[in-house]
Short mmCIF file of C-alpha atoms and ligand atoms in Angstrom, two decimals:
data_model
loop_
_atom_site.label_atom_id
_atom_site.label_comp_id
_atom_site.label_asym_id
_atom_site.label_seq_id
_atom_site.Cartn_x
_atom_site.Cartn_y
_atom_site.Cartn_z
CA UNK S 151 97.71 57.61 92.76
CA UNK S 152 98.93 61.56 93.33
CA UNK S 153 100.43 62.11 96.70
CA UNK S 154 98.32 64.07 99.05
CA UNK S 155 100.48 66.85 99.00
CA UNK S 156 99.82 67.54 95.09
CA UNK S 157 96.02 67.12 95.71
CA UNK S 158 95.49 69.01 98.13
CA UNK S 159 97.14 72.23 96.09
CA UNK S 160 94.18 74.50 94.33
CA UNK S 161 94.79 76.21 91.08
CA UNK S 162 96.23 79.06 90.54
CA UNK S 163 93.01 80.55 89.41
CA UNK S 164 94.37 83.84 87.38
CA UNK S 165 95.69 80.97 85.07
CA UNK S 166 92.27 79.32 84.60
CA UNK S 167 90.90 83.08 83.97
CA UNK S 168 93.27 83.72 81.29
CA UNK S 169 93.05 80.03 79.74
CA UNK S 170 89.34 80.77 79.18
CA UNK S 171 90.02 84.11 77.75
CA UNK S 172 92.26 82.88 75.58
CA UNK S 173 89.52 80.09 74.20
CA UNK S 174 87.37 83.07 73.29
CA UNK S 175 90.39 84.38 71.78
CA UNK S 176 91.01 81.52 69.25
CA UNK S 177 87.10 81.63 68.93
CA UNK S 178 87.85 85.94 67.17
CA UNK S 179 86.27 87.21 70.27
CA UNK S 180 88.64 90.58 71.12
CA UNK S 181 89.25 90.07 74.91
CA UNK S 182 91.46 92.75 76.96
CA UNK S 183 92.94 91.57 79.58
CA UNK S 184 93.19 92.93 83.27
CA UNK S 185 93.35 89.74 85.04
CA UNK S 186 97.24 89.14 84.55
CA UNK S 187 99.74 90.37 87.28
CA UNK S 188 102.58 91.45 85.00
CA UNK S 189 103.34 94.53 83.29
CA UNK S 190 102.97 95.01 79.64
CA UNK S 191 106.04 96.76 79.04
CA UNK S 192 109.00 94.92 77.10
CA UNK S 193 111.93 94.85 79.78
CA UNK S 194 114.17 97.39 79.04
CA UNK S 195 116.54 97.43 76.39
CA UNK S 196 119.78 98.03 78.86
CA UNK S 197 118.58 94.46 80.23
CA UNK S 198 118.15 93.25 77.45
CA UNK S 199 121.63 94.21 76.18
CA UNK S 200 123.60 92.76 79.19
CA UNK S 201 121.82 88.93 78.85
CA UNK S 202 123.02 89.18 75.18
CA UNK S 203 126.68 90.01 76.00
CA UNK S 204 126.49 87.53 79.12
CA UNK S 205 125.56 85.25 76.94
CA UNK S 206 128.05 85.81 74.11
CA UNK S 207 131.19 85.96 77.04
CA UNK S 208 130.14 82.39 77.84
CA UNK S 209 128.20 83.39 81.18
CA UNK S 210 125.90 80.54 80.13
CA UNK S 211 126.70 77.65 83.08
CA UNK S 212 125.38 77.09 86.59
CA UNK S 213 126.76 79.93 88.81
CA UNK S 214 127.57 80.51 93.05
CA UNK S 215 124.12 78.78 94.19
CA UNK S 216 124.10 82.28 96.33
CA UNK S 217 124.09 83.95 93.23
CA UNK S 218 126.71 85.76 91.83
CA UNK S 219 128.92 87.83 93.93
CA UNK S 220 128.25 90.86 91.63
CA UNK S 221 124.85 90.58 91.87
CA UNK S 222 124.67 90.28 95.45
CA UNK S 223 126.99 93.45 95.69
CA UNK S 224 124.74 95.19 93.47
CA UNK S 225 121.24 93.83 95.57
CA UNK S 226 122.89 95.29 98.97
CA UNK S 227 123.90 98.72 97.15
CA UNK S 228 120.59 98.95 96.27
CA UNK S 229 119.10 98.15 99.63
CA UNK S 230 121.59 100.49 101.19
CA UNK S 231 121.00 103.70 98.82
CA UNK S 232 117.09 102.82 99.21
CA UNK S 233 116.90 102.40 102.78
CA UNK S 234 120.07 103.09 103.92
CA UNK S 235 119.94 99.54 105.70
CA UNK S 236 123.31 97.23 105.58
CA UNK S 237 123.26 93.87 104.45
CA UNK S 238 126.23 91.52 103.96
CA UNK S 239 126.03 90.23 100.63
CA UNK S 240 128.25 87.07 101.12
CA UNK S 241 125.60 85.97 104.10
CA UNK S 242 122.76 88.24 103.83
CA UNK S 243 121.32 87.86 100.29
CA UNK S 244 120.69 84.52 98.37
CA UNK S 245 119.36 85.08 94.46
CA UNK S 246 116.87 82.29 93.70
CA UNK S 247 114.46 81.91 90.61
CA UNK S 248 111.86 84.43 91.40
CA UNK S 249 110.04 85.51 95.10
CA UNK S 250 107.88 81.95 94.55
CA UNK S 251 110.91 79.96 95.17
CA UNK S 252 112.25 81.93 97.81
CA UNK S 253 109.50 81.89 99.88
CA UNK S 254 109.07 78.29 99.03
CA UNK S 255 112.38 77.58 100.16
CA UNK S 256 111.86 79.77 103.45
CA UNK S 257 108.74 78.39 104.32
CA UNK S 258 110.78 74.47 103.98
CA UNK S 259 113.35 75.58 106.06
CA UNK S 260 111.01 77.20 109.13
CA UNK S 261 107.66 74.61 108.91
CA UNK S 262 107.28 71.58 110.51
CA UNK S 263 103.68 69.41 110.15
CA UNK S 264 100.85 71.51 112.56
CA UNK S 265 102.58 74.91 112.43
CA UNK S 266 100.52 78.16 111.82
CA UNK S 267 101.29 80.69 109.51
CA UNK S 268 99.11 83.88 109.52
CA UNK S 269 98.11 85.33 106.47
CA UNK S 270 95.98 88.47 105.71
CA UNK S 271 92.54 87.49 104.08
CA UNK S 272 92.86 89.00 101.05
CA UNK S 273 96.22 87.92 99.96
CA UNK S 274 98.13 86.38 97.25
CA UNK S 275 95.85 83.43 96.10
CA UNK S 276 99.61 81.34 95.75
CA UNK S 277 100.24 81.48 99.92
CA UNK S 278 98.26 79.06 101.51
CA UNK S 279 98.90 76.63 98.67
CA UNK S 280 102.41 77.31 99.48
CA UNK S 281 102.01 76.87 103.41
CA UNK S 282 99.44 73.46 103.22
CA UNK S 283 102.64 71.99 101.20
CA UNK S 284 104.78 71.92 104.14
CA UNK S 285 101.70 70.27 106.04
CA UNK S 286 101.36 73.43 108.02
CA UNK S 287 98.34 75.45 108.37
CA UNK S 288 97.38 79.03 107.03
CA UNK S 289 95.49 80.96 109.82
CA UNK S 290 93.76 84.20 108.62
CA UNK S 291 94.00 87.76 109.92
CA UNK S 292 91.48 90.34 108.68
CA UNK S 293 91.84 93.67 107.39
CA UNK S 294 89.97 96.75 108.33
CA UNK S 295 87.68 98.05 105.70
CA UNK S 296 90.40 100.55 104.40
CA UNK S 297 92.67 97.71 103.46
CA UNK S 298 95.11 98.22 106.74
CA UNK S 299 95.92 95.38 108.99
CA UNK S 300 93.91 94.31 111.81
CA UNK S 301 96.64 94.14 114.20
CA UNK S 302 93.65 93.23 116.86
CA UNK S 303 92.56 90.50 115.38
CA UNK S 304 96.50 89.25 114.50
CA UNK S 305 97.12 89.25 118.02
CA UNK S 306 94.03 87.12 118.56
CA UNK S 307 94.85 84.83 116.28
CA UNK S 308 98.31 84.13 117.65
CA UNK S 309 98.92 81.17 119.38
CA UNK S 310 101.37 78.64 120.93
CA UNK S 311 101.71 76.87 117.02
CA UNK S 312 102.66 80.21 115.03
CA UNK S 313 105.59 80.19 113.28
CA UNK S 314 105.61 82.96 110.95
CA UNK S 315 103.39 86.20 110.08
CA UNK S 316 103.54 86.45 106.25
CA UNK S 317 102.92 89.84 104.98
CA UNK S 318 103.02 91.10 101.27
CA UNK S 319 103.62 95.16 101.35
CA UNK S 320 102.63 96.49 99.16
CA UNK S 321 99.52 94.06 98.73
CA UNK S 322 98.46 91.90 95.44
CA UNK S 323 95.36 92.48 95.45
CA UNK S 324 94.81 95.66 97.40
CA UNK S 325 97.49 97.68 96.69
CA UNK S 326 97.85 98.75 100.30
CA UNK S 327 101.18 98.93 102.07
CA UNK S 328 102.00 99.10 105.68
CA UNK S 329 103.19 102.06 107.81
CA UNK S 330 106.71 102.29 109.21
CA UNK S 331 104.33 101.93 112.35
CA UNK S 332 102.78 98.93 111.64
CA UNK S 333 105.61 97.34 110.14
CA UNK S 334 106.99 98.21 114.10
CA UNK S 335 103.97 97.34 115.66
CA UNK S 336 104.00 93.74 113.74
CA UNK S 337 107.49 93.13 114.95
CA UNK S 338 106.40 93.64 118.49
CA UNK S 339 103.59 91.58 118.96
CA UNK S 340 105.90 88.66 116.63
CA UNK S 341 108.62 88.82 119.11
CA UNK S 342 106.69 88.11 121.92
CA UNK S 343 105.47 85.12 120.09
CA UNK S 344 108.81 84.29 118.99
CA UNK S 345 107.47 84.25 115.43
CA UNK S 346 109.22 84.94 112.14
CA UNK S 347 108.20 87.78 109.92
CA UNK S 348 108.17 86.94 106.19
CA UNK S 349 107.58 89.78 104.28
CA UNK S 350 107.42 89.64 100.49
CA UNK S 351 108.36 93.44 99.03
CA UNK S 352 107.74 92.49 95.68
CA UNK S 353 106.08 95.24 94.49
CA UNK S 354 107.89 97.81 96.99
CA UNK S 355 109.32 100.15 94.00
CA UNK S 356 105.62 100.28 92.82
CA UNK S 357 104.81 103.04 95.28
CA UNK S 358 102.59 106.46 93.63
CA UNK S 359 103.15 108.70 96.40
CA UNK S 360 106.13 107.91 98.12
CA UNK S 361 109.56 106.65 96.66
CA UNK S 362 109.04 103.39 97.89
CA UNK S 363 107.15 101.29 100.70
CA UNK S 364 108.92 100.62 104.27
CA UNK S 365 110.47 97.63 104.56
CA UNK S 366 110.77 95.13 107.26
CA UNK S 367 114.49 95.24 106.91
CA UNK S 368 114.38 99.07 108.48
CA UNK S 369 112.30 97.60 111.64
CA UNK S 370 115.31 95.95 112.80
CA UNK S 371 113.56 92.41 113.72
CA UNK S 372 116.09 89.32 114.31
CA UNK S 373 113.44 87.24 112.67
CA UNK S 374 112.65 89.14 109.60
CA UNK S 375 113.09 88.03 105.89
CA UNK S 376 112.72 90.33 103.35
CA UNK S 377 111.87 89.08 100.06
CA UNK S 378 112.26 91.14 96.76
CA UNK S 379 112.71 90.48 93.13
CA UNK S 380 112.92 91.60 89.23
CA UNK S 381 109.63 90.38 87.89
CA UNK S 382 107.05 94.03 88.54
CA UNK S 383 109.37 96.81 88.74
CA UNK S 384 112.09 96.09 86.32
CA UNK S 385 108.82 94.16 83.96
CA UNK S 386 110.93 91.04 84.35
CA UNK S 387 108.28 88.44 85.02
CA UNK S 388 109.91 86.22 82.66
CA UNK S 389 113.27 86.29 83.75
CA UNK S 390 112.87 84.33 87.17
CA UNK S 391 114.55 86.40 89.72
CA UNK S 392 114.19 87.05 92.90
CA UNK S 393 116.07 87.23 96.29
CA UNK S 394 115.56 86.57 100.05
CA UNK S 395 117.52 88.79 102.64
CA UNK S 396 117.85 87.03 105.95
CA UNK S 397 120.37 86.36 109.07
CA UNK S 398 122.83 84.32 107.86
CA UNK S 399 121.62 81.10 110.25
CA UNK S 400 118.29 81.19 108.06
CA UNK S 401 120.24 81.38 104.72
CA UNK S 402 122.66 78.53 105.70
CA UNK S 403 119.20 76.32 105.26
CA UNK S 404 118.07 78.20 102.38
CA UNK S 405 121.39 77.70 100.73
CA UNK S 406 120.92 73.65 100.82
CA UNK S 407 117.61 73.42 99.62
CA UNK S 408 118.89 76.12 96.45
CA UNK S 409 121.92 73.56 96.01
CA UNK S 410 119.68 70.31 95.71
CA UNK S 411 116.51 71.64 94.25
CA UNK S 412 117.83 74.32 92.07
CA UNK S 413 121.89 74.56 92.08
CA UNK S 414 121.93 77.95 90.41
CA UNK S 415 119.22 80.69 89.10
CA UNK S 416 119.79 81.57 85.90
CA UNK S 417 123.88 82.57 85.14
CA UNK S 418 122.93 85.53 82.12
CA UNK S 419 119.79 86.80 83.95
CA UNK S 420 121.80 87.80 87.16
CA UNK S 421 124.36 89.45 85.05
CA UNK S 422 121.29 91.36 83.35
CA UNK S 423 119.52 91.84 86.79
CA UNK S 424 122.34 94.24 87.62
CA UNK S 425 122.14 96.28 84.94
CA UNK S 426 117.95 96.67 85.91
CA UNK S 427 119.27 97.90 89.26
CA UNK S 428 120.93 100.97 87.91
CA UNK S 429 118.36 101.61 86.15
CA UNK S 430 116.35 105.22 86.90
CA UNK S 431 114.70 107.06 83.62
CA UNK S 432 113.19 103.55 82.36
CA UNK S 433 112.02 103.11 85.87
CA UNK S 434 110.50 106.07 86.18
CA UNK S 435 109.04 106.30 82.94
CA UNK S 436 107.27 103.27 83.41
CA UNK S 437 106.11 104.35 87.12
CA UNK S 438 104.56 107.48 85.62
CA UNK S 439 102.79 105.48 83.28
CA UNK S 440 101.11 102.99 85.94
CA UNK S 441 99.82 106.25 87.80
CA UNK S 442 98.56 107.54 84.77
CA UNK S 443 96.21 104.08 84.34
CA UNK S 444 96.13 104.12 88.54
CA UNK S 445 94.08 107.89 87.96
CA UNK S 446 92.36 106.78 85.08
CA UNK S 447 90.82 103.77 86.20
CA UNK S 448 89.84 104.68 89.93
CA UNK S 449 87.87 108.09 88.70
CA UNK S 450 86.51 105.47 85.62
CA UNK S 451 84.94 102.65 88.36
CA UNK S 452 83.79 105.43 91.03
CA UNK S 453 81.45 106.70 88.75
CA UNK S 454 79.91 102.96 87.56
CA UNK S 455 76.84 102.42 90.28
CA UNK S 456 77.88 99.49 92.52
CA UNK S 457 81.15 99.74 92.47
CA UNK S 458 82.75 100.89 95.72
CA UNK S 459 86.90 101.86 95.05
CA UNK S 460 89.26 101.97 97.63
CA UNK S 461 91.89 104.06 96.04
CA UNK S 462 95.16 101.66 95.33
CA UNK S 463 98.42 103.95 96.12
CA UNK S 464 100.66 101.07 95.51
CA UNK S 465 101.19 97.73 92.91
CA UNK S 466 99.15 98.26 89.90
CA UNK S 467 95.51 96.49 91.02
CA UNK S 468 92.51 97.79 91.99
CA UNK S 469 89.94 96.11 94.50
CA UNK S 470 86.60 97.64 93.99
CA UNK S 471 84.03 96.42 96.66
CA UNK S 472 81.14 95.53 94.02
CA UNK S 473 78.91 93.36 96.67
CA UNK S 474 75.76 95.58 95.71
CA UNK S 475 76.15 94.12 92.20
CA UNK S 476 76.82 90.44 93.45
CA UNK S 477 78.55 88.84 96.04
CA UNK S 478 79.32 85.81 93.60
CA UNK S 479 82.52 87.21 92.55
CA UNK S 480 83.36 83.90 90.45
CA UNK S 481 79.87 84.54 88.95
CA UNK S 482 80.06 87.95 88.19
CA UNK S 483 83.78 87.82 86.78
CA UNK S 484 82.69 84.85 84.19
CA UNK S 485 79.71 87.16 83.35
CA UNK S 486 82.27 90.17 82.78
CA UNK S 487 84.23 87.86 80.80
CA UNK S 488 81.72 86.40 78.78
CA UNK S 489 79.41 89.63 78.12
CA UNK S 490 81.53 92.04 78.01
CA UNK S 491 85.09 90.28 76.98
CA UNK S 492 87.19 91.75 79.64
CA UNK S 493 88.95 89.30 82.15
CA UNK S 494 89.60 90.15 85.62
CA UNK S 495 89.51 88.13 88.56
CA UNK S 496 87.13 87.45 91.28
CA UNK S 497 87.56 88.54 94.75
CA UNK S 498 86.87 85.13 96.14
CA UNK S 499 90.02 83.83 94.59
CA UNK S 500 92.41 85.44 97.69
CA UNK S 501 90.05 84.77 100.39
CA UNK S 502 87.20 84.31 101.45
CA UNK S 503 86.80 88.01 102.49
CA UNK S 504 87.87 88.63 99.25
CA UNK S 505 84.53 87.54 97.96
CA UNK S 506 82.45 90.52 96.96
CA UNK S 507 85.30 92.34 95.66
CA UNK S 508 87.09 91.86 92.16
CA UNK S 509 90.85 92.52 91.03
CA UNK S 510 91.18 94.86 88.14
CA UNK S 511 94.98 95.07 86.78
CA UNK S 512 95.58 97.97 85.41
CA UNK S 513 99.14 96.36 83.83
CA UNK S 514 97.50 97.50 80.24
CA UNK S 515 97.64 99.81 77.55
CA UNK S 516 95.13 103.02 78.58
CA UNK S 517 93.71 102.54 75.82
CA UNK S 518 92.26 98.97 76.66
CA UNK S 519 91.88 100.68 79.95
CA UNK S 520 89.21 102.95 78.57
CA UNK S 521 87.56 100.42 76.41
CA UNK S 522 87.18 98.09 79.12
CA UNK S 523 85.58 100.16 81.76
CA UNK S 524 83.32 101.14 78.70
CA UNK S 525 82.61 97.39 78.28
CA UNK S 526 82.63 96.70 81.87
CA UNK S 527 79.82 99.62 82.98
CA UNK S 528 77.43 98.88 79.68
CA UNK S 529 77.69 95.06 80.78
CA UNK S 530 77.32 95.45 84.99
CA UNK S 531 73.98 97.80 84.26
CA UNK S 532 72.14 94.35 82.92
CA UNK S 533 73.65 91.82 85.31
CA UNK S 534 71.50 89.88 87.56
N1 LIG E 899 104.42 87.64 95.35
C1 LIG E 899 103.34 88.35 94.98
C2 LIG E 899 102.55 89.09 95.99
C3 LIG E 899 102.95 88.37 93.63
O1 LIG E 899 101.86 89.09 93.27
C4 LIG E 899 103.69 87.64 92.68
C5 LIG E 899 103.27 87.61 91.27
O2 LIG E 899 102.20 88.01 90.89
C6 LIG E 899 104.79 86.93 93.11
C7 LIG E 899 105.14 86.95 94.45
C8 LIG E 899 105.63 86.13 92.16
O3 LIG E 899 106.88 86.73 92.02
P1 LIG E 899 108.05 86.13 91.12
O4 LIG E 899 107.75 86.44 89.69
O5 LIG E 899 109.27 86.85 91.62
O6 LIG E 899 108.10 84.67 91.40
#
């Protein structure tokens, strides 16, 4: 009845996590919540203002399916004065409704039926849904135990069908980022395979001890795409935004599939969207704030037995190792859930070397930081 296509697409399983939580919810249980990927700060109140007088001018209709021209001026600015890398924002930069749909768009213009995509197992639970959708295949690259890329194994797992290498830097879940180095290094071994490299950025301002992550724009590849967005730095998850930056043969595709699938992202949130760009106390303010959980929570779980941490510097998840508790991460997160009313999400849910392993957001209050590794260590001592 459903096409194979739909069927064939797994659930987004951070959704089913929270769905149960909230069922305990309506039952009065008090659940805190550390399985959601967004931030829990109200977007700022400079964005805020700017949708409201968009709005009120009458910037309320379908825009330039590019995005605006402003906004586009103010996205290259921004990639200039952050990496001092030039972009042309009339054939460089196309605004579409959030990184998903960008890289869903990319991936439609570069797949055909049977072509590889490599992926790093861990990653972003959403990618090989996205990838089997274009009938192509994800192929999985490992990671060494710190969280860096196997570039070994990448090479091995090259071959004559590979399209595209798709990177996320800094990682969801690991909170890794690559190396100026390996972002070169990657680039070399794609060009000899004449492969793209798609690299989603989206949590590149989300950096603790650096301004910001490299980015595969400064590598100077022909076949990069660089995808960045509003939704974790400027907490705009609910404003759909996001952007690809790619050679202007790439975006020429892009640019039809926005047209007939999309027409236009959202005409007030752009003009809002610049405003978050010049942002820089709120910004950092709310930076500070992550590291503050970031410290918290890694010195919390290094001192609960079984819990091995592999300090984050990036994003705003942690990725304990907690194998020596279970290695039924599904098991042991419903068990968390249920015992101790804390949701966060199991390992096995962005790979299957992710098993072993749970994501802990720290996108929360410290507060419900500290009450949940409270809840979390009293519940782990009785498990199994
Ligand atoms: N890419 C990664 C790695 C993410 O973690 C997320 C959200 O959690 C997204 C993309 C989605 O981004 P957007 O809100 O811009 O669609």
């Amino acid at each position: 009845m459903f096409s194979r296509r739909v069927l064939q697409i797994e659930p987004f399983q951070v959704m089913e996590i929270l769905a149960k939580a909230q069922r305990l919810e309506r039952q009065g249980e008090r659940v805190i919540h550390l399985e959601i990927g967004e931030p829990d700060f109200p977007t700022p109140e400079k964005v805020v203002e700017e949708a409201y007088r968009a709005m009120r001018r009458g910037d309320t209709h379908y825009t330039d399916a590019r995005g605006i021209r402003e906004l586009r001026e103010a996205i290259s600015k921004h990639i200039y004065e952050t990496l001092g890398v030039e972009v042309n924002p009339s054939r460089e930069v196309l605004v579409t409704g959030g990184v998903s749909l960008a890289l869903q768009f990319v991936l439609a213009s570069l797949l055909e039926p049977g072509d590889e995509v490599l992926i790093t197992d861990p990653s972003y639970p959403c990618y090989p849904n996205f990838i089997r959708f274009f009938d192509a295949k994800p192929v999985s690259v490992n990671l060494h135990s710190d969280y860096s890329l196997d570039l070994e194994d990448l090479k091995e797992k090259l071959s004559r069908r590979t399209k595209a290498i798709l990177i996320n830097t800094p990682s969801n879940p690991t909170g890794t980022y690559l190396t100026m180095e390996e972002l070169r290094a990657l680039c070399e071994v794609a060009s000899e395979a004449k492969a793209w490299v798609i690299s989603d950025e989206i949590y590149s301002g989300l950096v603790y001890d650096a301004e910001r992550s490299p980015s595969i724009l400064e590598a100077n590849y022909e076949r990069s795409i660089m995808l960045d967005g509003f939704s974790k730095l400027y907490a705009m998850t609910g404003w759909r935004l996001g952007y690809v930056v790619a050679s202007e043969e790439l975006l020429a595709q892009v640019l039809k599939l926005q047209q007939n699938f999309y027409i236009s992202p959202s005409s007030f949130a752009q003009h809002a969207a610049i405003a978050a760009l010049s942002l820089h106390d709120e910004v950092k303010a709310m930076k500070a704030e992550f590291d503050r959980r970031r410290q918290y929570i890694i010195k919390r779980l290094k001192d609960i037995p079984g819990f091995e941490v592999h300090e984050p510097k990036a994003a705003y998840y942690v990725f304990p190792d907690v194998s020596e508790i279970s290695t039924d991460s599904s098991a042991l997160a419903e068990y968390i859930l249920d015992t101790a009313k804390v949701a966060v999400t199991p390992g096995i849910a962005f790979g299957r070397r992710g098993e072993g392993h749970i994501r802990i957001s720290y996108a929360a209050s410290l507060e419900n930081i500290a009450e949940a590794m409270d809840r979390i260590e009293k519940a782990v001592e009785n498990y199994g």
